[in-house]
Tab-separated table of C-alpha atoms in Angstrom:
chain	number	residue	atom	x	y	z
A	233	MET	CA	2.360	3.721	36.758
A	234	THR	CA	0.491	4.756	39.892
A	235	ALA	CA	-3.183	4.089	40.402
A	236	LYS	CA	-4.034	7.767	39.791
A	237	THR	CA	-2.176	8.006	36.488
A	238	GLN	CA	-3.431	4.559	35.466
A	239	ALA	CA	-7.006	5.714	35.950
A	240	ILE	CA	-6.438	8.832	33.829
A	241	THR	CA	-4.812	6.765	31.087
A	242	ALA	CA	-7.688	4.271	31.112
A	243	LYS	CA	-10.205	7.087	30.601
A	244	ASN	CA	-8.304	8.399	27.566
A	245	ILE	CA	-7.749	5.135	25.698
A	246	LYS	CA	-8.618	5.678	22.041
A	247	PRO	CA	-10.777	3.215	20.093
A	248	GLU	CA	-9.088	1.046	17.516
A	249	ALA	CA	-8.629	2.817	14.168
A	250	SER	CA	-11.309	1.926	11.643
A	251	GLY	CA	-10.786	0.999	7.997
A	252	ILE	CA	-7.395	-0.637	8.535
A	253	ALA	CA	-8.315	-3.817	6.639
A	254	ASP	CA	-9.343	-1.763	3.595
A	255	LEU	CA	-6.172	0.333	3.900
A	256	VAL	CA	-4.000	-2.796	3.906
A	257	GLU	CA	-5.722	-4.063	0.759
A	258	LYS	CA	-5.078	-0.740	-1.008
A	259	MET	CA	-1.415	-0.701	-0.023
A	260	ARG	CA	-0.880	-4.297	-1.157
A	261	VAL	CA	-2.039	-3.386	-4.667
A	262	ASP	CA	0.820	-0.865	-4.961
A	263	GLU	CA	3.851	-2.839	-6.172
A	264	GLN	CA	6.406	-0.672	-4.332
A	265	PHE	CA	4.674	-0.949	-0.965
A	266	LEU	CA	4.151	-4.671	-1.553
A	267	PHE	CA	7.868	-5.011	-2.294
A	268	GLY	CA	8.776	-3.012	0.808
A	269	ILE	CA	6.578	-4.951	3.211
A	270	TRP	CA	7.877	-8.288	1.949
A	271	ILE	CA	11.445	-7.034	2.389
A	272	ILE	CA	10.590	-6.248	6.008
A	273	ARG	CA	8.999	-9.677	6.449
A	274	LEU	CA	12.007	-11.400	4.900
A	275	PHE	CA	14.508	-9.600	7.096
A	276	CYS	CA	12.384	-10.195	10.208
A	277	SER	CA	12.376	-13.926	9.493
A	278	THR	CA	16.205	-13.972	9.504
A	279	VAL	CA	16.490	-12.583	13.041
A	280	PRO	CA	17.352	-15.450	15.401
A	281	VAL	CA	15.037	-15.629	18.420
A	282	THR	CA	15.727	-17.695	21.527
A	283	ILE	CA	13.768	-17.991	24.747
A	284	GLU	CA	15.623	-18.322	28.024
A	285	ALA	CA	14.360	-19.259	31.458
A	286	GLU	CA	16.351	-18.057	34.462
A	287	THR	CA	15.637	-21.051	36.656
A	288	ASP	CA	17.052	-24.497	37.382
A	289	ASP	CA	13.627	-26.099	37.220
A	290	PRO	CA	13.919	-28.894	34.594
A	291	ARG	CA	10.405	-28.112	33.390
A	292	ALA	CA	11.599	-24.707	32.166
A	293	GLU	CA	13.590	-26.265	29.337
A	294	ALA	CA	10.539	-28.168	28.113
A	295	LEU	CA	8.464	-24.994	28.240
A	296	ARG	CA	11.176	-23.059	26.393
A	297	GLU	CA	11.242	-25.598	23.574
A	298	ASN	CA	7.452	-25.547	23.382
A	299	LEU	CA	7.220	-21.748	23.078
A	300	GLU	CA	10.159	-21.473	20.685
A	301	LYS	CA	8.549	-24.040	18.380
A	302	PHE	CA	5.379	-21.980	18.108
A	303	TRP	CA	7.343	-18.766	17.557
A	304	TYR	CA	8.810	-20.099	14.331
A	305	ARG	CA	5.688	-22.019	13.325
A	306	LYS	CA	3.464	-18.939	13.566
A	307	GLN	CA	6.021	-16.351	12.507
A	308	ARG	CA	4.339	-15.558	9.189
A	309	ALA	CA	0.965	-14.970	10.848
A	310	MET	CA	2.567	-12.829	13.551
A	311	MET	CA	4.140	-10.561	10.910
A	312	ASP	CA	0.666	-9.498	9.788
A	313	ALA	CA	0.757	-7.291	12.884
A	314	ILE	CA	3.200	-5.011	11.036
A	315	GLU	CA	0.557	-4.166	8.441
A	316	PHE	CA	-2.608	-4.397	10.540
A	317	GLY	CA	-1.112	-3.113	13.781
A	318	ARG	CA	-2.044	-6.279	15.621
A	319	VAL	CA	-2.869	-9.965	15.302
A	320	ALA	CA	-5.194	-11.903	17.607
A	321	PHE	CA	-4.603	-15.538	18.572
A	322	GLU	CA	-6.493	-18.209	20.441
A	323	LYS	CA	-4.338	-20.289	22.793
A	324	VAL	CA	-5.105	-23.939	23.524
A	325	TYR	CA	-3.146	-25.792	26.214
A	326	ARG	CA	-2.770	-29.429	27.133
A	327	PHE	CA	-1.206	-31.001	30.210
A	328	ASP	CA	2.003	-32.902	29.471
A	329	PHE	CA	2.254	-35.716	32.034
A	330	LYS	CA	5.877	-36.415	31.162
A	331	ASP	CA	7.135	-32.905	31.871
A	332	ARG	CA	4.304	-32.148	34.336
A	333	ILE	CA	3.428	-28.775	32.821
A	334	TYR	CA	0.766	-27.246	30.639
A	335	LYS	CA	2.110	-26.855	27.110
A	336	LEU	CA	0.808	-24.811	24.243
A	337	GLU	CA	-1.009	-27.212	21.940
A	338	GLN	CA	-2.513	-24.759	19.452
A	339	LEU	CA	-2.003	-21.100	18.584
A	340	ASN	CA	-4.782	-20.187	16.181
A	341	GLU	CA	-4.802	-16.816	14.420
A	342	LEU	CA	-8.192	-15.093	14.471
A	343	ASP	CA	-9.723	-13.122	11.623
A	344	TYR	CA	-8.891	-9.430	11.906
A	345	LYS	CA	-12.392	-8.135	11.192
A	346	LEU	CA	-14.052	-10.537	13.657
A	347	SER	CA	-11.748	-9.919	16.631
A	348	SER	CA	-11.613	-7.038	19.098
A	349	LEU	CA	-9.651	-6.223	22.233
A	350	LYS	CA	-11.148	-6.483	25.712
A	351	LEU	CA	-9.813	-4.162	28.427
A	352	ASP	CA	-10.589	-4.047	32.128
A	353	LYS	CA	-11.476	-0.865	34.009
A	354	ALA	CA	-7.784	-0.077	34.495
A	355	GLY	CA	-7.114	-0.360	30.759
A	356	ASN	CA	-5.253	-3.664	30.992
A	357	PHE	CA	-5.594	-6.609	28.628
A	358	ASP	CA	-8.601	-8.685	29.604
A	359	GLY	CA	-9.007	-11.056	26.675
A	360	ILE	CA	-10.400	-11.024	23.154
A	361	LYS	CA	-13.926	-10.925	21.815
A	362	TYR	CA	-14.275	-13.000	18.649
A	363	GLN	CA	-17.659	-12.070	17.242
A	364	THR	CA	-19.985	-13.700	19.820
A	365	VAL	CA	-17.260	-15.681	21.657
A	366	GLU	CA	-15.300	-14.138	24.514
A	367	LEU	CA	-11.834	-15.505	25.234
A	368	THR	CA	-10.173	-14.922	28.580
A	369	ARG	CA	-6.624	-13.652	29.029
A	370	ASP	CA	-5.352	-17.214	29.425
A	371	GLU	CA	-7.137	-18.304	26.246
A	372	SER	CA	-5.922	-15.498	23.988
A	373	TRP	CA	-2.938	-13.459	22.840
A	374	TRP	CA	-3.187	-9.942	21.427
A	375	LEU	CA	0.057	-9.264	19.544
A	376	ALA	CA	0.203	-5.508	18.922
A	377	VAL	CA	2.965	-3.284	17.492
A	378	ASN	CA	3.576	0.463	17.774
A	379	THR	CA	1.461	0.643	20.913
A	380	LYS	CA	1.075	3.565	23.276
A	381	ALA	CA	-0.502	3.841	26.704
A	382	THR	CA	-3.640	5.287	25.123
A	383	GLU	CA	-3.404	3.124	21.990
A	384	PRO	CA	-3.074	-0.463	23.235
A	385	HIS	CA	-4.725	-1.905	20.120
A	386	GLY	CA	-1.622	-1.348	17.982
A	387	ARG	CA	-0.958	0.896	15.012
A	388	SER	CA	-0.542	-0.099	11.368
A	389	ILE	CA	2.775	0.765	9.730
A	390	TYR	CA	0.783	2.277	6.847
A	391	LEU	CA	-0.736	5.090	8.918
A	392	GLY	CA	1.007	8.429	8.562
A	393	ALA	CA	3.782	8.833	6.002
A	394	PRO	CA	3.110	5.644	3.955
A	395	TYR	CA	-0.522	6.573	3.311
A	396	ALA	CA	0.455	10.138	2.397
A	397	VAL	CA	2.978	8.788	-0.147
A	398	TRP	CA	0.395	6.303	-1.438
A	399	LYS	CA	-1.967	9.175	-2.300
A	400	LEU	CA	0.830	11.019	-4.131
A	401	ARG	CA	1.550	7.865	-6.139
A	402	ARG	CA	-2.075	7.561	-7.210
A	403	GLN	CA	-2.061	11.183	-8.412
A	404	HIS	CA	1.130	10.438	-10.362
A	405	ASP	CA	-0.541	7.388	-11.928
A	406	ARG	CA	-3.378	9.592	-13.170
A	407	ASN	CA	-0.934	12.141	-14.571
A	408	PHE	CA	1.065	9.436	-16.316
A	409	GLU	CA	-2.065	7.902	-17.817
A	410	MET	CA	-3.069	11.271	-19.283
A	411	TRP	CA	0.417	11.829	-20.688
A	412	PHE	CA	0.585	8.321	-22.130
A	413	LYS	CA	-2.776	8.621	-23.896
A	414	ARG	CA	-1.925	12.036	-25.248
A	415	PHE	CA	1.644	11.572	-26.430
A	416	ALA	CA	2.866	7.971	-26.236
A	417	ILE	CA	-0.054	6.360	-28.060
A	418	GLY	CA	-0.281	8.996	-30.754
A	419	ARG	CA	-1.545	12.439	-31.569
A	420	GLY	CA	-3.838	13.833	-34.227
A	421	VAL	CA	-5.296	17.200	-35.138
A	422	GLY	CA	-9.012	17.336	-35.841
A	423	PHE	CA	-10.605	20.360	-37.531
A	424	ALA	CA	-14.081	20.984	-36.187
A	425	PRO	CA	-16.507	22.012	-38.984
A	426	SER	CA	-18.096	25.419	-38.900
A	427	GLU	CA	-21.763	26.065	-39.595
A	428	PHE	CA	-22.790	26.559	-43.223
A	429	PRO	CA	-26.118	26.981	-45.092
A	430	PRO	CA	-28.035	23.662	-45.372
A	431	GLY	CA	-28.727	22.048	-48.717
A	432	MET	CA	-25.549	23.274	-50.408
A	433	SER	CA	-24.585	20.766	-53.104
A	434	ASP	CA	-21.611	22.299	-54.897
A	435	ALA	CA	-18.441	24.000	-53.756
A	436	GLY	CA	-19.291	27.065	-51.776
A	437	GLU	CA	-17.161	29.758	-50.233
A	438	ASN	CA	-14.281	28.469	-48.118
A	439	GLY	CA	-14.944	24.910	-49.291
A	440	GLU	CA	-17.912	23.660	-47.281
A	441	VAL	CA	-18.125	20.832	-49.846
A	442	SER	CA	-15.504	18.094	-49.705
A	443	GLN	CA	-13.078	17.285	-52.517
A	444	ASN	CA	-15.366	14.639	-54.055
A	445	GLY	CA	-18.166	17.222	-54.416
A	446	THR	CA	-20.459	15.715	-51.736
A	447	LEU	CA	-21.930	17.759	-48.953
A	448	ARG	CA	-19.832	17.627	-45.767
A	449	ASN	CA	-21.711	16.448	-42.666
A	450	PRO	CA	-20.767	18.686	-39.741
A	451	MET	CA	-21.931	16.155	-37.097
A	452	ILE	CA	-19.866	13.298	-38.529
A	453	GLU	CA	-16.799	15.487	-38.838
A	454	MET	CA	-17.234	16.740	-35.284
A	455	LYS	CA	-17.478	13.142	-34.054
A	456	GLU	CA	-14.236	12.262	-35.830
A	457	ALA	CA	-12.565	15.366	-34.408
A	458	LEU	CA	-13.621	14.480	-30.862
A	459	GLN	CA	-12.315	10.940	-31.308
A	460	LYS	CA	-8.933	12.393	-32.216
A	461	LEU	CA	-9.123	14.653	-29.174
A	462	GLU	CA	-9.820	11.690	-26.889
A	463	SER	CA	-6.790	9.812	-28.196
A	464	GLY	CA	-4.530	12.741	-27.422
A	465	GLY	CA	-5.072	15.130	-30.306
A	466	ASP	CA	-6.326	18.661	-30.698
A	467	VAL	CA	-9.501	20.208	-32.087
A	468	ILE	CA	-9.069	23.445	-34.026
A	469	PHE	CA	-11.665	26.198	-34.329
A	470	PRO	CA	-12.519	27.472	-36.907
A	471	SER	CA	-12.091	24.893	-39.660
A	472	GLU	CA	-12.768	26.892	-42.834
A	473	ARG	CA	-11.015	25.704	-45.973
A	474	ASP	CA	-10.276	27.347	-49.313
A	475	ASN	CA	-11.597	26.165	-52.667
A	476	ASN	CA	-8.785	23.604	-52.840
A	477	ASN	CA	-9.927	22.126	-49.521
A	478	ASN	CA	-6.835	23.354	-47.656
A	479	PRO	CA	-7.367	24.610	-44.086
A	480	LEU	CA	-7.238	28.356	-43.762
A	481	TYR	CA	-5.681	27.997	-40.305
A	482	ALA	CA	-2.685	25.857	-39.482
A	483	TYR	CA	-1.666	24.425	-36.105
A	484	THR	CA	1.576	22.711	-35.133
A	485	PRO	CA	1.582	20.821	-31.780
A	486	GLY	CA	4.548	21.562	-29.536
A	487	GLU	CA	7.083	18.742	-29.639
A	488	ASP	CA	8.431	19.528	-26.178
A	489	LEU	CA	5.160	18.353	-24.633
A	490	LYS	CA	6.040	14.769	-25.562
A	491	ASP	CA	9.051	14.706	-23.228
A	492	GLY	CA	8.062	12.496	-20.318
A	493	ARG	CA	11.375	12.533	-18.466
A	494	ALA	CA	9.928	14.584	-15.610
A	495	LEU	CA	7.248	11.942	-15.040
A	496	PHE	CA	9.774	9.095	-15.035
A	497	GLU	CA	12.023	10.989	-12.631
A	498	ALA	CA	9.035	11.664	-10.380
A	499	GLN	CA	8.245	7.936	-10.418
A	500	GLN	CA	11.753	7.152	-9.150
A	501	VAL	CA	11.418	9.742	-6.402
A	502	LEU	CA	8.053	8.319	-5.332
A	503	ASP	CA	9.469	4.775	-5.340
A	504	ASN	CA	12.172	5.893	-2.923
A	505	LYS	CA	9.636	7.793	-0.828
A	506	ALA	CA	7.491	4.659	-0.549
A	507	LEU	CA	10.404	2.653	0.856
A	508	ARG	CA	11.540	5.430	3.195
A	509	SER	CA	7.999	5.811	4.534
A	510	LEU	CA	8.248	2.140	5.590
A	511	ILE	CA	11.570	2.953	7.322
A	512	ILE	CA	13.599	1.190	4.632
A	513	PRO	CA	16.742	3.223	3.791
A	514	ASP	CA	17.166	3.777	0.044
A	515	ARG	CA	20.416	1.909	-0.469
A	516	ALA	CA	19.565	-1.002	1.821
A	517	VAL	CA	17.686	-2.883	-0.911
A	518	THR	CA	17.873	-0.824	-4.138
A	519	GLN	CA	20.493	0.583	-6.484
A	520	ASP	CA	20.236	3.022	-9.385
A	521	SER	CA	22.386	5.441	-11.373
A	522	SER	CA	22.711	7.695	-8.334
A	523	SER	CA	23.591	4.920	-5.929
A	524	GLY	CA	26.566	6.589	-4.296
A	525	SER	CA	29.424	4.770	-2.610
A	526	ARG	CA	29.482	1.236	-1.277
A	527	ALA	CA	30.074	2.705	2.188
A	528	VAL	CA	26.727	4.518	2.006
A	529	ALA	CA	24.950	1.309	1.003
A	530	ASP	CA	26.584	-0.602	3.875
A	531	THR	CA	25.568	2.108	6.322
A	532	HIS	CA	21.960	2.028	5.115
A	533	LEU	CA	21.912	-1.753	5.443
A	534	ARG	CA	23.233	-1.645	9.012
A	535	VAL	CA	20.598	0.925	9.918
A	536	PHE	CA	17.926	-1.290	8.383
A	537	TYR	CA	19.119	-4.315	10.375
A	538	SER	CA	18.815	-2.247	13.552
A	539	ILE	CA	15.268	-1.255	12.608
A	540	ILE	CA	14.336	-4.882	11.919
A	541	GLU	CA	15.715	-6.026	15.282
A	542	GLY	CA	13.655	-3.306	16.916
A	543	ILE	CA	10.500	-4.557	15.199
A	544	VAL	CA	11.127	-8.157	16.235
């Protein structure tokens, strides 16, 4: 990049996205996204990584072993960059008199919320600020994924499609909860009492007095009716009864409303959407009644391996 284009890019660098830590916590509560991200982590950990030095200097081999050791030792912490978009590290070196080089002694991950990226005037990495401490380029490592020229901070995998699917899944959860309370737990029909003259003590017209001859209490009966409504029932107006205490109006709830197959099918679709939004092909890690051929599953798995190698 030339100096002119570098200067324009530096002026248009976007600030780091806010609220990522809270977003990650929300996504980790969803079991399908949690499953998906751990699948990605697991597959990433199986990718063999080697460091090569194109030199005959004998010190290069010692440095290679040193760096490779920390790659595998800190692999789990580095994978947090997939979710958060980046991970910040503090580097501590020591001089090895045997090999006559500075070796990495410590690679300490820094808390996400307390760390921020430092850039120079040209927009290049210039270290890390850790609350009140400023680390130089040699003392720090900013591991970012999904970066762009104007987004050097990194970008969380959850931004975009995954978050959109997450919101759809929460709406489905609310719909399922309403259906479950209304039909799966049980259903009752409550007849709301109508108004009648106060002080009536014997059976009046349309049976305002109950079967045992006592005065019916409209407030108590309304409370009972509302309790049935809350548990998934219905309240019927009016509630007049004949002299034999039989309702004058009948109501039969529709049985077809209890069929929850559409909700369960929608759940399966949203499960698949959650994985696809994380770039996990359907058949790479799951199987169901509509699995398709073994060739399709193998193809999805090969595609997923390619994606994982690209991430690493």
